[in-house]
Amino acid sequence: MEFTPVTEVLPVPPVRWENAGDNELASRIYRILLRWLPFANEQFGEWDGRPECGHFFGGHFWYCSDTTSVSLVYAIMAKLGNYDEGVTGIPREEIQARAIRGIRYAGFTHDTGPEDCVRVEGVLSYTSGKKWGGRGDNFFMASQNGRSVASLCHAAWLLWEELDDETRLIVQNVAVSYADRWSGEEPRNGAYYDTQCEENAWTSMGIAAAVALLPGHPHHAEWVKGFMQWSISSVTTFRDRLADPSGLIDTPLANRVKTVTFHPDMTTENHAFVHPSYLCAGTNLRALHATFSLLGGQPIIETALHNNVELYERTVRVWSQFDGLAVPVQGQDWWYNRQHERQLTHTVLNVLHGHRDAALLERAALGSIERIQASNPRGCLLEENGETCVINAAHAQYAKDLEPGSALDLATSFLLHTFGGLGAEPSGRQEFAWRMSGVHHYPYGCTTVYRTPEAFTSFSWRNNVMALTLPRKGLWTVTPLYASYTGTVEFEVSRGVQGLSNEHIIRDVDRSRISLLNDGFGAAVSISRGDRELLQHAAFVALPDGSSVYFENWEVLRSCRVKEISTGLIGVRNDSYSAMPELAPGTRTVYLPEGEAVFQGFYGKEPNRIVSFGSIPYLNVDNEIGYLLYGSQEVRYLNKHEYPKWKGVEDILTLNYREPLELSESGPGALEPFVAVSLPNRTREQTAEAYRQSALLSSGEEAGPALLETGGYLVYAYHGSIPVEARAQKQAQGRCVLSVYEGNGRLASGKWNWRNKVEPLTAGYYKARYRMELEAGPQTDLEWSLHGNRLLLLNHGSQMVKLRLQPAGGEREEGGSWEERELAPGGYLVYEREG
């Protein structure tokens, strides 16, 4: 539609103030915003382009979102809630006046405003001294103004009775111009690399503003139609497309859904990987239509809620840790403390869908937000010195610049609770943790997750090929590096295609097999590095008790020189927040077999520091997670203070560092294998004991399966192309306790042997089904076979064998009672376990 400027103020529906109510969650959010106001007020600046105008946070950020977001917060604080000048030190009249100044600045500097009204000069050349609104921009940049249009119109509507006609008119023109421009356009399509969920959703936001404020406008029916088209198209899968089909020459009225923005497993990609922020973009952005509807006492159009619940239940809540933050299973390229954004997601599901798990997680996220803010004397939501925390220097994005967006998320949640109520009764924390436990598989997003009530394990085999094992404190202890565990390779000469060479970020694998087990999973992959110079065979096994095992070995495909190989990469969070010392104490202690090392966490002030621990068998970080190491060449700890891109204070632990190497395809052609066992929620003492009780077992064949026994599990990884019989062996003499695994075993000549068939390209585990205690003497020759629940024992020796047999659990599970048994020479015993 062609935009026709509004020349006289049109009627606007009244805000239904009588529907506003107070409740626990609305009050908590309001108090957070109260404490934030003094900091935000410092960021106000007057603008002399027109009378009574001003801006926030510089007034020159992308899409004018700095000023429109804060203006909405100010409008809320001026009109709603129990405002406390004792907390802010700012008269409420000043809050209202500055909200109006922000509204006027945004309206005058918009494309529809006078040509001489442009934004103030700033550091970003694209926005400095220019208008906003999207005139002349491509779809991505032009449509993104929908966020700011919605914020501006919310603020203006709350203060409509206090605005003069000039201000009302410029706001109405902003809304009409956006709705006219985009209502007749088709939503965009795409789920790979860069989902169009976000773009479609923010476009619907801008249109929603005109729909709510101007029901009497002659274009209103077209706006409603456009809003419904864009909003329903934000979160769609092939199922939506098939349920609402169209032909090649269909008319605009023939169907509503013309997009696929999500994979069938409800994952989607942005910035080239599965990204929690963008998974939730449709839910969060479309919530602005809900707040418009609640303010006006109108029903919420169902297209704004489409697929919210399925998306939430299959991904967001499954990945949410104790503080409501969703674990980024393929890494994070924004800052780690995204609680404000996730809090809004949980609020939407709580208030608009009555979701009890969301009610629990929203409260958890708010708790972290309150404590982070309490750690910042200035009341900041992100970082106290946010102007020094670089997020994207080229786009003039520092932590301080992202404060308005975090405040906007809180403001949206406040409006939802104030006009929509408290929401559902929250689930119980422990009950929720148990319910989320188990294996969650995402074949299209290429990620598998295994949860226990106190640990989180995942593996991703596309986009960012990486693994995670998190203890109960989650991302506050371990962070999701892009190449977590799988590591980085730096060649002396990089010959591969940039972005596809799998050197620092691993985008794909040559081969993969994911085995979903009852309580865990096994992943086996082969990764080409560089210009197919190296082939890394990696495997990752999630065990029932929350621990994991990582295997790797290498082939040299082409001669090359390598500067360094760093695998077994572990991100270590080292933030300092005074109000949450149990999560962010500002130090990390690495406990070694002999001694310990303490690392201070802070941003800037000093250069990075690298400490080498040499080749060690195990270590523990802060009594929160332990690592057992087999074949490690060198363990290094990078105490990081210099951040070209800030996510939080994040150190890097390298479990297997290799110095410069010259590798030849003609020989030796391989690197030593490396294995790491991760033990979440273990102390230094428990880690040491686990090392004494674990063993990397010999298979007797160089190309055979890798086998490791730990904690009552026999873990294997095999990258061969044909089935083989895996064999394991270890010493067993004197009084010993042996675990009995699926397959065939024998105790003879002072050695324990095990064998079983293993499929090609596979990784997994056998859980000990029984424990057997006996005296292993020179004449002992005991054979057994375990298949299903049936255990057969045969005494091939010349002496009586006396043993104690016990049904076994995992390392930290209770087993059954011991039973005394005897086998005469040549005798046998059949033992069948129930269940």
mmCIF file of C-alpha atoms in Angstrom, residues 502 694 776:
data_model
loop_
_atom_site.group_PDB
_atom_site.id
_atom_site.type_symbol
_atom_site.label_atom_id
_atom_site.label_comp_id
_atom_site.label_asym_id
_atom_site.label_seq_id
_atom_site.Cartn_x
_atom_site.Cartn_y
_atom_site.Cartn_z
ATOM 1 C CA ASN A 502 37.088 -26.730 10.210
ATOM 2 C CA SER A 694 39.166 -46.074 36.033
ATOM 3 C CA ALA A 776 41.987 -64.527 41.557
#
